[in-house]
Structures are given as structure tokens and as C-alpha cells.
Amino acid sequence: MSLAALWSPALAQSQLLESVKQNPARAKALCSQFQGFNAQGLSATSSSAVSQIARQENLSPMDSEVIITYVIGLYCPDVR
């Protein structure tokens, strides 16, 4: 296995996080969506929320979890 193959997932996640960091409007829109989940009694990190964000953003479930955690941590810490 090449080093590039090992680094590829880390690089992809880094680019994913950078895409949100460079686009605060996208992060704020996701925060609004997460607040909507909370208003419905759902955690933004619940399996149904993760699945919905994964479909919406065309992400794997794991990448969806990463982006949700990142956005909540930086942009909407009041979201649960």
C-alpha cells in the first residue's frame, strides 16, 4: 500500500473541514438545520440527523459525523 493511499482519507477530511471553514454561510446554514433537529427533540449527532446530512451533502456517514461535530464546535456550540 502506498503512502498516498494511507493519507487520502485524512486529506479528504481536511479538505472537507476547510470547505466549511472557508464558507461561514454554509456553516451557519448547517447550524440552523441542527437547531431544527433540536427543536424536534433530535440530537444533531443522532443517526437520523447524520444520515440526513450525509444524503444532503453527498457525504459518507463518517464524513457527515465529522462535519457535524466540527460545525457544532466552531459555529453553534449551543446545539446538542
Backbone as a printed PyTorch tensor [residue, N CA C, xyz], in Angstrom:
tensor([[[  0.8520,  -1.1800,   0.0000],
         [  0.0000,   0.0000,   0.0000],
         [  0.8950,   1.2400,   0.0000]],

        [[  0.5540,   2.2080,  -0.8060],
         [  1.3590,   3.4210,  -0.9060],
         [  0.9980,   4.3930,   0.2140]],

        [[  1.9190,   5.3070,   0.4720],
         [  1.6500,   6.3320,   1.4750],
         [  0.4830,   7.2160,   1.0480]],

        [[  0.3730,   7.4750,  -0.2230],
         [ -0.7390,   8.2980,  -0.7110],
         [ -2.0810,   7.6580,  -0.3780]],

        [[ -2.1570,   6.3610,  -0.4710],
         [ -3.4060,   5.6640,  -0.1480],
         [ -3.7380,   5.7980,   1.3310]],

        [[ -2.7150,   5.8190,   2.1690],
         [ -2.9430,   5.9720,   3.6060],
         [ -3.3400,   7.3990,   3.9570]],

        [[ -2.7880,   8.3640,   3.2840],
         [ -3.0620,   9.7620,   3.5930],
         [ -4.3470,  10.2640,   2.9670]],

        [[ -4.8480,   9.5920,   1.9850],
         [ -6.0080,  10.0670,   1.2460],
         [ -7.2200,  10.3670,   2.1320]],

        [[ -7.6220,   9.4720,   3.0510],
         [ -8.7830,   9.7970,   3.8930],
         [ -8.5470,  11.0250,   4.7710]],

        [[ -7.3470,  11.1580,   5.3120],
         [ -7.0450,  12.3190,   6.1470],
         [ -7.0770,  13.5940,   5.3160]],

        [[ -6.5410,  13.5270,   4.1180],
         [ -6.5530,  14.6830,   3.2300],
         [ -7.9830,  15.0480,   2.8510]],

        [[ -8.7910,  14.0740,   2.5630],
         [-10.1870,  14.3250,   2.1950],
         [-10.9340,  14.9920,   3.3440]],

        [[-10.7220,  14.5120,   4.5750],
         [-11.3900,  15.1280,   5.7230],
         [-10.8940,  16.5470,   5.9250]],

        [[ -9.5940,  16.7630,   5.7410],
         [ -9.0400,  18.1000,   5.8780],
         [ -9.6800,  19.0510,   4.8710]],

        [[ -9.8360,  18.6100,   3.6380],
         [-10.4640,  19.4380,   2.6060],
         [-11.9370,  19.6800,   2.9260]],

        [[-12.5970,  18.6780,   3.4570],
         [-13.9980,  18.8080,   3.8440],
         [-14.1500,  19.8780,   4.9220]],

        [[-13.3150,  19.8190,   5.9440],
         [-13.3780,  20.7950,   7.0270],
         [-13.0000,  22.1820,   6.5260]],

        [[-12.0170,  22.2350,   5.6550],
         [-11.5950,  23.5180,   5.0920],
         [-12.7220,  24.1510,   4.2760]],

        [[-13.5170,  23.3340,   3.5980],
         [-14.6220,  23.8700,   2.7910],
         [-15.6460,  24.5890,   3.6660]],

        [[-15.8600,  24.1040,   4.8690],
         [-16.7890,  24.7660,   5.7910],
         [-16.1150,  25.9800,   6.4200]],

        [[-14.8530,  25.8380,   6.7510],
         [-14.1120,  26.9460,   7.3590],
         [-14.0700,  28.1480,   6.4130]],

        [[-13.9230,  27.8890,   5.1230],
         [-13.8390,  28.9640,   4.1320],
         [-15.2130,  29.5100,   3.7340]],

        [[-16.2750,  28.8570,   4.1760],
         [-17.6260,  29.2770,   3.8030],
         [-18.5080,  29.3420,   5.0490]],

        [[-18.3500,  30.4120,   5.8440],
         [-19.1350,  30.5250,   7.0780],
         [-20.6430,  30.5170,   6.8480]],

        [[-21.0870,  30.9770,   5.6900],
         [-22.5320,  30.9590,   5.4090],
         [-23.0430,  29.5230,   5.3650]],

        [[-22.2460,  28.6260,   4.8100],
         [-22.6260,  27.2050,   4.7770],
         [-22.6960,  26.6540,   6.1990]],

        [[-21.7170,  27.0120,   7.0180],
         [-21.7050,  26.5470,   8.4050],
         [-22.9290,  27.0640,   9.1570]],

        [[-23.2690,  28.3310,   8.9450],
         [-24.4330,  28.9060,   9.6230],
         [-25.7260,  28.2380,   9.1650]],

        [[-25.7990,  27.9070,   7.8850],
         [-26.9820,  27.2030,   7.3760],
         [-27.0950,  25.8270,   8.0220]],

        [[-25.9680,  25.1490,   8.1710],
         [-25.9810,  23.8470,   8.8460],
         [-26.3950,  24.0130,  10.3040]],

        [[-25.9130,  25.0680,  10.9700],
         [-26.3150,  25.3250,  12.3560],
         [-27.8280,  25.4820,  12.4660]],

        [[-28.4070,  26.2070,  11.5370],
         [-29.8680,  26.3790,  11.5460],
         [-30.5680,  25.0370,  11.4070]],

        [[-30.0230,  24.2020,  10.5410],
         [-30.6030,  22.8740,  10.3610],
         [-30.4520,  22.0460,  11.6400]],

        [[-29.3030,  22.1440,  12.2840],
         [-29.0770,  21.4050,  13.5340],
         [-30.0320,  21.8930,  14.6190]],

        [[-30.2660,  23.2080,  14.6750],
         [-31.2130,  23.7550,  15.6470],
         [-32.6210,  23.2360,  15.3670]],

        [[-32.9310,  23.0480,  14.1040],
         [-34.2160,  22.4510,  13.7350],
         [-34.3380,  21.0260,  14.2430]],

        [[-33.2500,  20.2690,  14.1390],
         [-33.2550,  18.9080,  14.7000],
         [-33.5400,  18.9740,  16.1970]],

        [[-32.8380,  19.8910,  16.8910],
         [-33.0230,  20.0210,  18.3330],
         [-34.4630,  20.3940,  18.6730]],

        [[-35.0600,  21.2750,  17.8880],
         [-36.4460,  21.6940,  18.1310],
         [-37.4150,  20.5260,  17.9910]],

        [[-37.0290,  19.5330,  17.1880],
         [-37.8490,  18.3320,  17.0140],
         [-37.5190,  17.2650,  18.0550]],

        [[-36.6240,  17.5950,  18.9820],
         [-36.2400,  16.6370,  20.0090],
         [-35.1380,  15.6890,  19.5780]],

        [[-34.4960,  15.9800,  18.4460],
         [-33.4090,  15.1330,  17.9500],
         [-32.0580,  15.7740,  18.2220]],

        [[-31.0930,  14.9600,  18.5420],
         [-29.7190,  15.4280,  18.6380],
         [-29.1760,  15.6100,  17.2280]],

        [[-28.3490,  16.6240,  17.0300],
         [-27.7310,  16.8400,  15.7180],
         [-26.7620,  15.7200,  15.3680]],

        [[-26.3700,  14.9420,  16.3630],
         [-25.4500,  13.8210,  16.1170],
         [-26.1700,  12.4740,  16.1280]],

        [[-27.5040,  12.5050,  16.1470],
         [-28.2650,  11.2510,  16.1050],
         [-28.0660,  10.5820,  14.7500]],

        [[-28.3230,   9.2990,  14.6990],
         [-28.1240,   8.5660,  13.4400],
         [-29.0190,   9.1080,  12.3280]],

        [[-30.2390,   9.5310,  12.6620],
         [-31.1190,  10.0640,  11.6150],
         [-30.6130,  11.4150,  11.1040]],

        [[-30.0980,  12.2530,  11.9950],
         [-29.5420,  13.5410,  11.5710],
         [-28.2810,  13.3330,  10.7330]],

        [[-27.4240,  12.4280,  11.1710],
         [-26.1920,  12.1270,  10.4280],
         [-26.5410,  11.6200,   9.0330]],

        [[-27.5160,  10.7410,   8.9470],
         [-27.9340,  10.2010,   7.6480],
         [-28.4920,  11.2910,   6.7470]],

        [[-29.2940,  12.1800,   7.3170],
         [-29.8830,  13.2530,   6.5160],
         [-28.8010,  14.1870,   5.9770]],

        [[-27.8520,  14.5670,   6.8200],
         [-26.7660,  15.4500,   6.3760],
         [-25.8960,  14.7360,   5.3480]],

        [[-25.6500,  13.4590,   5.5460],
         [-24.8470,  12.6900,   4.5850],
         [-25.5050,  12.7060,   3.2050]],

        [[-26.8080,  12.4700,   3.1670],
         [-27.5310,  12.4870,   1.8770],
         [-27.5160,  13.8860,   1.2590]],

        [[-27.8160,  14.8610,   2.0720],
         [-27.9200,  16.2430,   1.6060],
         [-26.5860,  16.7650,   1.0660]],

        [[-25.5000,  16.4300,   1.7530],
         [-24.1770,  16.9460,   1.3840],
         [-23.3810,  15.9660,   0.5270]],

        [[-23.9890,  14.8360,   0.1960],
         [-23.3220,  13.7950,  -0.5940],
         [-22.0290,  13.3260,   0.0860]],

        [[-22.1610,  12.9600,   1.3630],
         [-21.0290,  12.5250,   2.1780],
         [-21.2560,  11.1050,   2.6660]],

        [[-20.1800,  10.4790,   3.0680],
         [-20.3120,   9.2030,   3.7640],
         [-20.8410,   9.5100,   5.1650]],

        [[-21.4370,   8.5350,   5.8350],
         [-21.8860,   8.7720,   7.2120],
         [-20.7440,   9.2280,   8.1300]],

        [[-19.5580,   8.6570,   7.9530],
         [-18.4260,   9.0500,   8.7960],
         [-18.0390,  10.5100,   8.5380]],

        [[-17.9770,  10.9140,   7.2710],
         [-17.6590,  12.3060,   6.9590],
         [-18.7560,  13.2370,   7.4620]],

        [[-19.9850,  12.7830,   7.4050],
         [-21.0970,  13.5700,   7.9170],
         [-20.9410,  13.8050,   9.4210]],

        [[-20.5880,  12.7650,  10.1540],
         [-20.3550,  12.9170,  11.5980],
         [-19.2320,  13.9020,  11.8710]],

        [[-18.1690,  13.8180,  11.0810],
         [-17.0220,  14.7170,  11.2600],
         [-17.4460,  16.1600,  11.0290]],

        [[-18.1540,  16.4090,   9.9460],
         [-18.5400,  17.7850,   9.6210],
         [-19.5420,  18.3280,  10.6370]],

        [[-20.4600,  17.4990,  11.1030],
         [-21.4270,  17.9320,  12.1210],
         [-20.6930,  18.3340,  13.3970]],

        [[-19.7870,  17.4940,  13.8510],
         [-19.0300,  17.7780,  15.0750],
         [-18.2080,  19.0510,  14.9230]],

        [[-17.5600,  19.2050,  13.7810],
         [-16.7320,  20.3790,  13.5070],
         [-17.5750,  21.6520,  13.5010]],

        [[-18.6810,  21.6330,  12.7830],
         [-19.5320,  22.8210,  12.6770],
         [-20.1150,  23.1840,  14.0410]],

        [[-20.5900,  22.2030,  14.7800],
         [-21.1390,  22.4840,  16.1100],
         [-20.0640,  23.0960,  17.0010]],

        [[-18.8780,  22.5150,  16.9930],
         [-17.7940,  23.0030,  17.8460],
         [-17.3750,  24.4280,  17.5420]],

        [[-17.3580,  24.7950,  16.2770],
         [-16.8780,  26.1260,  15.9040],
         [-17.9680,  27.1730,  15.7390]],

        [[-19.1420,  26.7680,  15.3110],
         [-20.1460,  27.7490,  14.9150],
         [-21.4250,  27.7450,  15.7400]],

        [[-21.7600,  26.6430,  16.3730],
         [-23.0260,  26.6060,  17.1150],
         [-22.9130,  25.6850,  18.3350]],

        [[-22.1050,  26.1060,  19.3170],
         [-21.8990,  25.2560,  20.4960],
         [-23.1520,  25.0380,  21.3370]],

        [[-24.2070,  25.8300,  21.0950],
         [-25.4550,  25.6520,  21.8390],
         [-26.2790,  24.4810,  21.3160]],

        [[-25.9150,  23.9640,  20.1560],
         [-26.6380,  22.8350,  19.5650],
         [-26.2530,  21.5570,  20.2850]],

        [[-27.2240,  20.6900,  20.4590],
         [-26.9660,  19.3950,  21.1120],
         [-27.2210,  18.2830,  20.1520]]])
